[in-house]
Short mmCIF file of C-alpha atoms in Angstrom, two decimals:
data_model
loop_
_atom_site.label_atom_id
_atom_site.label_comp_id
_atom_site.label_asym_id
_atom_site.label_seq_id
_atom_site.Cartn_x
_atom_site.Cartn_y
_atom_site.Cartn_z
CA UNK A 209 -57.23 99.28 -49.80
CA UNK A 210 -54.00 97.42 -49.30
CA UNK A 211 -54.74 93.87 -47.90
CA UNK A 212 -51.87 92.48 -45.82
CA UNK A 213 -50.68 91.21 -42.49
CA UNK A 214 -52.28 93.93 -40.35
CA UNK A 215 -55.53 94.00 -42.34
CA UNK A 216 -58.39 95.21 -39.94
CA UNK A 217 -55.98 97.14 -37.70
CA UNK A 218 -57.37 100.88 -37.47
CA UNK A 219 -54.71 103.50 -36.97
CA UNK A 220 -55.28 107.40 -36.39
CA UNK A 221 -52.24 109.08 -37.61
CA UNK A 222 -51.84 112.47 -36.34
CA UNK A 223 -48.23 112.80 -37.07
CA UNK A 224 -46.28 115.22 -39.42
CA UNK A 225 -43.27 115.57 -41.54
CA UNK A 226 -41.10 112.38 -41.28
CA UNK A 227 -40.58 110.22 -38.11
CA UNK A 228 -44.39 109.71 -37.25
CA UNK A 229 -45.46 109.55 -40.97
CA UNK A 230 -42.57 106.86 -41.59
CA UNK A 231 -44.17 104.51 -39.00
CA UNK A 232 -47.43 105.20 -40.08
CA UNK A 233 -46.33 104.33 -43.66
CA UNK A 234 -44.96 101.00 -42.59
CA UNK A 235 -48.09 100.13 -40.92
CA UNK A 236 -50.18 100.88 -43.84
CA UNK A 237 -47.70 99.03 -46.33
CA UNK A 238 -48.44 96.05 -44.07
CA UNK A 239 -52.18 96.44 -44.58
CA UNK A 240 -53.44 98.39 -41.60
CA UNK A 241 -56.10 101.05 -42.14
CA UNK A 242 -54.18 104.16 -41.56
CA UNK A 243 -56.10 107.42 -41.39
CA UNK A 244 -54.07 110.51 -42.03
CA UNK A 245 -55.62 113.47 -39.67
CA UNK A 246 -54.45 116.90 -40.73
CA UNK A 247 -55.45 120.62 -39.78
CA UNK A 248 -58.00 121.94 -41.98
CA UNK A 249 -56.72 124.40 -44.59
CA UNK A 250 -53.05 123.77 -43.78
CA UNK A 251 -52.39 120.25 -43.23
CA UNK A 252 -49.12 118.59 -42.71
CA UNK A 253 -46.28 120.97 -42.99
CA UNK A 254 -44.44 118.33 -45.29
CA UNK A 255 -46.92 119.08 -47.94
CA UNK A 256 -44.71 121.97 -48.77
CA UNK A 257 -41.51 120.22 -48.75
CA UNK A 258 -39.50 119.93 -51.95
CA UNK A 259 -39.30 118.31 -54.68
CA UNK A 260 -42.74 119.37 -55.86
CA UNK A 261 -44.40 117.81 -58.64
CA UNK A 262 -47.45 119.60 -60.21
CA UNK A 263 -47.90 121.45 -57.08
CA UNK A 264 -47.66 118.33 -54.91
CA UNK A 265 -44.83 117.37 -52.61
CA UNK A 266 -42.93 114.26 -53.52
CA UNK A 267 -41.60 114.16 -50.04
CA UNK A 268 -45.02 113.89 -48.53
CA UNK A 269 -46.25 111.43 -51.40
CA UNK A 270 -43.68 109.12 -50.51
CA UNK A 271 -44.21 108.76 -46.81
CA UNK A 272 -48.25 108.95 -46.94
CA UNK A 273 -48.85 106.40 -49.66
CA UNK A 274 -51.62 103.81 -48.70
CA UNK A 275 -53.20 106.02 -46.20
CA UNK A 276 -56.63 107.60 -46.17
CA UNK A 277 -56.76 111.38 -45.54
CA UNK A 278 -59.11 113.50 -43.48
CA UNK A 279 -59.14 116.95 -41.87
CA UNK A 280 -60.13 117.55 -38.31
CA UNK A 281 -59.65 120.66 -36.01
CA UNK A 282 -58.55 119.35 -32.58
CA UNK A 283 -58.63 123.01 -31.31
CA UNK A 284 -62.53 122.88 -31.59
CA UNK A 285 -64.69 121.03 -29.00
CA UNK A 286 -66.66 119.26 -31.54
CA UNK A 287 -63.44 118.31 -33.19
CA UNK A 288 -61.98 116.58 -30.14
CA UNK A 289 -65.37 114.92 -29.44
CA UNK A 290 -65.25 113.31 -32.92
CA UNK A 291 -61.68 112.25 -32.44
CA UNK A 292 -62.70 110.78 -29.03
CA UNK A 293 -65.56 108.70 -30.83
CA UNK A 294 -63.03 107.53 -33.63
CA UNK A 295 -60.48 106.74 -30.98
CA UNK A 296 -62.94 104.39 -29.18
CA UNK A 297 -63.04 102.36 -32.34
CA UNK A 298 -59.56 102.19 -33.25
CA UNK A 299 -56.57 100.21 -32.16
CA UNK A 300 -53.54 102.39 -32.50
CA UNK A 301 -53.13 106.23 -32.29
CA UNK A 302 -49.68 107.84 -33.48
CA UNK A 303 -48.64 111.50 -32.86
CA UNK A 304 -45.38 113.41 -32.83
CA UNK A 305 -46.44 116.63 -31.10
CA UNK A 306 -44.28 118.00 -28.34
CA UNK A 307 -44.73 116.29 -25.05
CA UNK A 308 -47.75 117.63 -23.28
CA UNK A 309 -49.58 119.05 -26.27
CA UNK A 310 -52.09 116.16 -26.29
CA UNK A 311 -52.89 116.34 -22.75
CA UNK A 312 -53.64 120.11 -23.04
CA UNK A 313 -56.03 119.33 -25.66
CA UNK A 314 -57.68 116.58 -23.42
CA UNK A 315 -56.36 113.78 -25.73
CA UNK A 316 -53.36 112.49 -23.97
CA UNK A 317 -52.98 108.78 -23.37
CA UNK A 318 -54.56 108.73 -19.88
CA UNK A 319 -57.81 110.47 -21.30
CA UNK A 320 -57.77 107.95 -24.23
CA UNK A 321 -57.33 104.91 -22.29
CA UNK A 322 -60.40 105.64 -20.42
CA UNK A 323 -62.36 105.86 -23.41
CA UNK A 324 -60.58 102.64 -24.81
CA UNK A 325 -58.35 100.92 -22.48
CA UNK A 326 -57.09 98.48 -25.42
CA UNK A 327 -55.72 101.75 -27.32
CA UNK A 328 -52.12 101.38 -28.39
CA UNK A 329 -50.63 104.99 -28.19
CA UNK A 330 -47.45 105.51 -30.17
CA UNK A 331 -45.86 109.14 -29.48
CA UNK A 332 -42.35 110.11 -31.25
CA UNK A 333 -40.46 113.38 -29.98
CA UNK A 334 -37.17 114.51 -30.06
CA UNK A 335 -36.20 113.84 -26.29
CA UNK A 336 -39.20 111.59 -25.02
CA UNK A 337 -42.13 112.35 -22.81
CA UNK A 338 -40.01 112.54 -19.44
CA UNK A 339 -36.38 113.61 -18.37
CA UNK A 340 -34.90 117.17 -18.35
CA UNK A 341 -34.86 117.77 -22.06
CA UNK A 342 -38.49 116.63 -22.83
CA UNK A 343 -39.81 120.06 -23.84
CA UNK A 344 -36.95 120.87 -26.11
CA UNK A 345 -37.76 120.88 -29.68
CA UNK A 346 -36.50 117.82 -31.68
CA UNK A 347 -35.44 117.58 -35.15
CA UNK A 348 -33.45 115.03 -37.09
CA UNK A 349 -30.11 117.15 -37.03
CA UNK A 350 -30.55 117.57 -33.31
CA UNK A 351 -30.86 113.93 -32.87
CA UNK A 352 -27.76 113.13 -34.81
CA UNK A 353 -25.82 116.06 -32.87
CA UNK A 354 -27.00 114.94 -29.49
CA UNK A 355 -26.63 111.22 -29.84
CA UNK A 356 -22.98 111.58 -30.73
CA UNK A 357 -23.42 110.40 -34.21
CA UNK A 358 -22.32 113.52 -35.96
CA UNK A 359 -19.10 113.63 -34.00
CA UNK A 360 -18.10 110.47 -35.55
CA UNK A 361 -19.16 111.12 -38.96
CA UNK A 362 -16.73 112.76 -41.66
CA UNK A 363 -13.09 112.69 -42.13
CA UNK A 364 -10.31 112.91 -39.75
CA UNK A 365 -9.37 116.75 -39.01
CA UNK A 366 -12.82 117.51 -40.85
CA UNK A 367 -15.89 118.89 -39.00
CA UNK A 368 -18.65 116.71 -37.56
CA UNK A 369 -20.82 115.74 -40.54
CA UNK A 370 -24.74 115.02 -40.77
CA UNK A 371 -25.68 111.84 -42.60
CA UNK A 372 -26.94 112.27 -46.08
CA UNK A 373 -30.57 111.42 -45.08
CA UNK A 374 -32.47 112.25 -41.98
CA UNK A 375 -31.60 108.83 -40.24
CA UNK A 376 -32.70 110.25 -36.71
CA UNK A 377 -36.43 110.41 -37.92
CA UNK A 378 -36.16 107.22 -39.91
CA UNK A 379 -34.87 105.38 -36.91
CA UNK A 380 -37.45 107.09 -34.93
CA UNK A 381 -40.20 106.04 -37.18
CA UNK A 382 -38.85 102.35 -37.19
CA UNK A 383 -38.44 102.21 -33.44
CA UNK A 384 -42.04 103.67 -32.96
CA UNK A 385 -43.36 100.89 -35.39
CA UNK A 386 -41.67 98.09 -33.50
CA UNK A 387 -43.00 99.40 -30.27
CA UNK A 388 -46.55 99.69 -31.39
CA UNK A 389 -46.58 96.24 -32.94
CA UNK A 390 -45.17 94.68 -29.63
CA UNK A 391 -47.71 96.57 -27.68
CA UNK A 392 -50.36 95.44 -30.16
CA UNK A 393 -49.40 91.74 -29.78
CA UNK A 394 -49.48 92.21 -26.05
CA UNK A 395 -53.06 93.68 -26.27
CA UNK A 396 -54.08 90.67 -28.31
CA UNK A 397 -52.84 88.54 -25.17
CA UNK A 398 -54.19 90.66 -22.51
CA UNK A 399 -56.78 92.88 -23.69
CA UNK A 400 -54.82 95.86 -22.38
CA UNK A 401 -53.03 98.79 -24.43
CA UNK A 402 -50.05 100.73 -23.65
CA UNK A 403 -48.24 103.97 -24.51
CA UNK A 404 -45.03 103.66 -26.55
CA UNK A 405 -42.60 106.84 -25.98
CA UNK A 406 -39.99 106.93 -28.69
CA UNK A 407 -37.31 109.61 -28.63
CA UNK A 408 -35.43 110.58 -31.71
CA UNK A 409 -32.15 110.88 -29.51
CA UNK A 410 -32.69 107.69 -28.01
CA UNK A 411 -33.33 105.94 -31.38
CA UNK A 412 -29.83 107.26 -32.65
CA UNK A 413 -28.03 106.41 -29.22
CA UNK A 414 -29.17 102.92 -29.74
CA UNK A 415 -27.99 102.72 -33.33
CA UNK A 416 -24.38 103.93 -32.45
CA UNK A 417 -23.52 100.22 -31.15
CA UNK A 418 -19.66 100.02 -31.37
CA UNK A 419 -19.34 103.58 -30.84
CA UNK A 420 -20.81 103.50 -27.46
CA UNK A 421 -18.87 100.33 -26.33
CA UNK A 422 -15.43 101.74 -27.29
CA UNK A 423 -15.91 104.50 -24.84
CA UNK A 424 -17.70 102.39 -22.18
CA UNK A 425 -15.00 99.68 -22.33
CA UNK A 426 -11.89 101.62 -22.93
CA UNK A 427 -12.49 105.25 -22.15
CA UNK A 428 -11.25 106.34 -25.59
CA UNK A 429 -13.75 108.92 -27.35
CA UNK A 430 -14.25 107.77 -31.01
CA UNK A 431 -13.52 110.54 -33.53
CA UNK A 432 -14.21 110.78 -37.31
CA UNK A 433 -12.30 108.10 -39.12
CA UNK A 434 -13.96 108.33 -42.71
CA UNK A 435 -15.37 105.46 -44.51
CA UNK A 436 -13.56 102.67 -42.52
CA UNK A 437 -14.84 100.69 -39.83
CA UNK A 438 -13.48 100.82 -36.00
CA UNK A 439 -13.31 96.92 -35.74
CA UNK A 440 -12.33 95.31 -38.87
CA UNK A 441 -9.85 96.15 -41.81
CA UNK A 442 -9.67 96.26 -44.82
CA UNK A 443 -13.50 97.51 -44.52
CA UNK A 444 -13.33 100.77 -46.36
CA UNK A 445 -13.60 102.76 -49.63
CA UNK A 446 -11.00 102.41 -52.19
CA UNK A 447 -10.34 104.57 -55.19
CA UNK A 448 -11.02 102.72 -58.81
CA UNK A 449 -10.25 104.39 -62.02
CA UNK A 450 -13.64 105.67 -62.56
CA UNK A 451 -14.98 106.23 -59.01
CA UNK A 452 -15.03 104.48 -55.56
CA UNK A 453 -15.60 100.87 -54.51
CA UNK A 454 -16.26 99.10 -51.19
CA UNK A 455 -14.08 96.09 -50.06
CA UNK A 456 -15.42 94.52 -46.80
CA UNK A 457 -13.06 91.88 -45.40
CA UNK A 458 -14.96 91.18 -42.28
CA UNK A 459 -12.51 88.37 -40.88
CA UNK A 460 -9.17 86.67 -41.48
CA UNK A 461 -10.31 84.31 -43.96
CA UNK A 462 -11.61 87.10 -46.29
CA UNK A 463 -8.28 88.69 -45.96
CA UNK A 464 -6.58 85.62 -47.08
CA UNK A 465 -8.65 85.52 -50.26
CA UNK A 466 -7.95 89.11 -50.93
CA UNK A 467 -4.26 88.41 -50.73
CA UNK A 468 -4.62 85.60 -53.20
CA UNK A 469 -6.48 87.68 -55.75
CA UNK A 470 -4.10 90.83 -55.40
CA UNK A 471 -0.74 88.78 -55.30
CA UNK A 472 1.00 91.77 -53.59
CA UNK A 473 4.12 90.77 -51.45
CA UNK A 474 3.55 93.79 -49.23
CA UNK A 475 0.04 92.37 -47.82
CA UNK A 476 2.06 89.25 -46.23
CA UNK A 477 3.83 91.51 -43.90
CA UNK A 478 3.59 90.67 -40.42
CA UNK A 479 1.87 93.90 -39.41
CA UNK A 480 -1.14 92.93 -41.48
CA UNK A 481 -1.10 89.23 -39.85
CA UNK A 482 -4.36 89.52 -38.12
CA UNK A 483 -7.50 91.61 -37.89
CA UNK A 484 -6.35 93.45 -34.78
CA UNK A 485 -2.96 94.23 -36.46
CA UNK A 486 -4.64 95.52 -39.62
CA UNK A 487 -6.94 97.82 -37.76
CA UNK A 488 -4.03 99.33 -36.20
CA UNK A 489 -2.07 99.68 -39.58
CA UNK A 490 -4.78 100.63 -41.78
CA UNK A 491 -3.12 103.76 -42.93
CA UNK A 492 -0.21 101.58 -44.24
CA UNK A 493 -2.61 98.96 -45.74
CA UNK A 494 -4.95 101.15 -47.61
CA UNK A 495 -2.76 102.58 -50.36
CA UNK A 496 -0.99 99.06 -50.84
CA UNK A 497 -4.73 97.79 -51.80
CA UNK A 498 -5.47 101.26 -53.70
CA UNK A 499 -2.49 100.92 -55.89
CA UNK A 500 -4.46 97.82 -57.41
CA UNK A 501 -7.95 99.07 -57.36
CA UNK A 502 -6.81 102.37 -58.95
CA UNK A 503 -5.83 100.51 -62.15
CA UNK A 504 -9.08 98.92 -62.75
CA UNK A 505 -12.82 100.32 -63.12
CA UNK A 506 -15.41 99.90 -60.54
CA UNK A 507 -17.09 97.02 -62.31
CA UNK A 508 -13.69 95.35 -62.80
CA UNK A 509 -12.79 95.47 -59.27
CA UNK A 510 -16.23 94.34 -57.79
CA UNK A 511 -16.57 91.53 -60.54
CA UNK A 512 -13.10 90.16 -59.77
CA UNK A 513 -13.47 90.26 -56.06
CA UNK A 514 -17.05 88.73 -55.91
CA UNK A 515 -15.93 85.80 -58.13
CA UNK A 516 -13.36 85.19 -55.44
CA UNK A 517 -15.80 85.34 -52.77
CA UNK A 518 -14.74 88.45 -51.23
CA UNK A 519 -17.50 90.92 -50.41
CA UNK A 520 -17.42 94.09 -52.60
CA UNK A 521 -19.68 96.75 -54.13
CA UNK A 522 -19.57 100.15 -56.29
CA UNK A 523 -20.41 103.13 -54.28
CA UNK A 524 -23.48 103.72 -56.00
CA UNK A 525 -25.04 107.19 -56.81
CA UNK A 526 -28.83 107.29 -56.78
CA UNK A 527 -29.22 107.11 -60.52
CA UNK A 528 -27.55 103.53 -60.45
CA UNK A 529 -29.36 102.45 -57.38
CA UNK A 530 -32.88 103.09 -59.21
CA UNK A 531 -31.70 101.19 -62.43
CA UNK A 532 -30.30 98.14 -60.40
CA UNK A 533 -31.58 94.85 -61.51
CA UNK A 534 -31.60 93.60 -57.88
CA UNK A 535 -32.68 96.55 -55.87
CA UNK A 536 -35.02 97.92 -58.30
CA UNK A 537 -36.02 95.04 -60.07
CA UNK A 538 -36.02 91.88 -58.17
CA UNK A 539 -36.53 93.45 -54.75
CA UNK A 540 -38.99 96.14 -55.93
CA UNK A 541 -37.61 99.09 -54.21
CA UNK A 542 -39.15 101.63 -56.38
CA UNK A 543 -42.91 101.30 -57.08
CA UNK A 544 -44.96 103.22 -59.41
CA UNK A 545 -48.16 105.07 -58.42
CA UNK A 546 -50.76 107.13 -60.11
CA UNK A 547 -51.43 110.49 -58.03
CA UNK A 548 -54.66 112.33 -58.94
CA UNK A 549 -52.60 115.61 -59.22
CA UNK A 550 -48.97 114.71 -59.56
CA UNK A 551 -49.58 112.08 -62.26
CA UNK A 552 -47.70 109.03 -62.69
CA UNK A 553 -44.73 108.72 -60.30
CA UNK A 554 -42.33 106.47 -58.36
CA UNK A 555 -42.03 106.05 -54.53
CA UNK A 556 -39.62 104.08 -52.50
CA UNK A 557 -40.78 100.59 -51.94
CA UNK A 558 -40.93 98.89 -48.51
CA UNK A 559 -37.90 97.01 -47.11
CA UNK A 560 -39.91 94.29 -45.52
CA UNK A 561 -40.59 91.18 -47.71
CA UNK A 562 -42.98 88.35 -46.33
CA UNK A 563 -43.19 84.83 -47.85
CA UNK A 564 -47.10 84.56 -47.39
CA UNK A 565 -48.17 88.18 -47.50
CA UNK A 566 -46.91 90.29 -50.23
CA UNK A 567 -46.75 93.98 -49.29
CA UNK A 568 -48.77 95.99 -51.74
CA UNK A 569 -48.11 99.93 -52.31
CA UNK A 570 -51.07 100.75 -54.51
CA UNK A 571 -52.79 103.82 -53.11
CA UNK A 572 -51.41 107.26 -53.56
CA UNK A 573 -50.96 109.62 -50.54
CA UNK A 574 -54.51 111.42 -49.97
CA UNK A 575 -55.15 115.10 -51.03
CA UNK A 576 -55.88 117.20 -48.04
CA UNK A 577 -58.98 116.06 -46.61
CA UNK A 578 -59.71 114.03 -49.62
CA UNK A 579 -61.60 111.11 -47.59
CA UNK A 580 -63.06 113.20 -44.61
CA UNK A 581 -66.65 112.46 -45.45
CA UNK A 582 -66.29 108.76 -46.05
CA UNK A 583 -64.32 108.14 -43.04
CA UNK A 584 -67.07 109.88 -40.82
CA UNK A 585 -69.61 107.89 -42.52
CA UNK A 586 -67.88 104.65 -41.73
CA UNK A 587 -66.75 105.36 -38.16
CA UNK A 588 -69.73 107.45 -36.85
CA UNK A 589 -72.35 107.16 -39.30
CA UNK A 590 -72.22 111.07 -40.14
CA UNK A 591 -74.74 112.25 -42.46
CA UNK A 592 -74.03 114.32 -45.51
CA UNK A 593 -75.97 117.20 -44.10
CA UNK A 594 -74.23 117.02 -40.68
CA UNK A 595 -70.64 116.99 -42.55
CA UNK A 596 -71.88 120.04 -44.49
CA UNK A 597 -72.80 121.74 -41.36
CA UNK A 598 -69.52 120.87 -39.31
CA UNK A 599 -67.45 121.81 -42.36
CA UNK A 600 -69.08 125.47 -42.41
CA UNK A 601 -68.31 125.74 -38.61
CA UNK A 602 -64.63 124.99 -39.44
CA UNK A 603 -64.33 121.51 -37.85
CA UNK A 604 -63.07 119.86 -41.00
#
């Protein structure tokens, strides 16, 4: 198994689909011993999510690499007993059931902390474990809608738009990972665990930063503005002859450099004299810049601007990203694994880079129940005969 910063930390991962598994994936990539616990016969719903490779879900395989897997029927009395015994010997528990489900099973935080006062319990749900909406189902698209994100994504006059990825789930997973690691550090100091209650909606509200502040400070409700940014300009997409480029002049100095490169007299106008004026007059400024970019290729624009010290980039499609010498090469954001059924495949790398502890993604996602017997033997000393008997009884 992967050795890293969290080597020796035992995590029981009851989560399914995306937000919770993303948190477990990050812990596993950093070296924690993450045990994926799934329902016998069915497993995580994400095992059926496209794209499918040789009958195995690439969606599932990406989020559950570096984990071991077992099945356990928590609806059975024996299954709950086994889980409690494992929890007593673990450091972190992750779950993303609807609030109250674990309590009905007799496995909620208050029950588990009686067994293991040092346990760190990470829970991800749509709306959190308290509040008037806590019992509502939560999905990524609901997080994007309820937080206000969708209302500001898209083009003027267009409809509210979901982002291309499940950003609420990803932000929820990252938030949960941050919370459980903070609780674990506190546990090392005090010996006491904690419950981390993460909501997809809260995670997205937090991520909206300037959108929230515009309304809180001015009373204006931000609307859809395309690819530009509310606070600075030019900071937008621009048409090149063969696609789109980004130009990001984050301050007046960078705009001065842009003027020096483009040599267009209109850019010297008083209405563009400082950032506040450029934001106000963005609709006049964009076509002036675009008249220059439209005559050049993406690579010409980007190379010219970067050479002058101006932040710029192509608007990459994913086929360009996976071949990029920096992203895919030096930063290792796509990693090859050998899966026992899917075969050789690539998964997304980890965004965290440590100087003294290199993250390793070297173990494929488990098949359903693949490690059940070996995990039970390690944790509880379960014999092969006892494992066979409990399997026949539907516990595994």
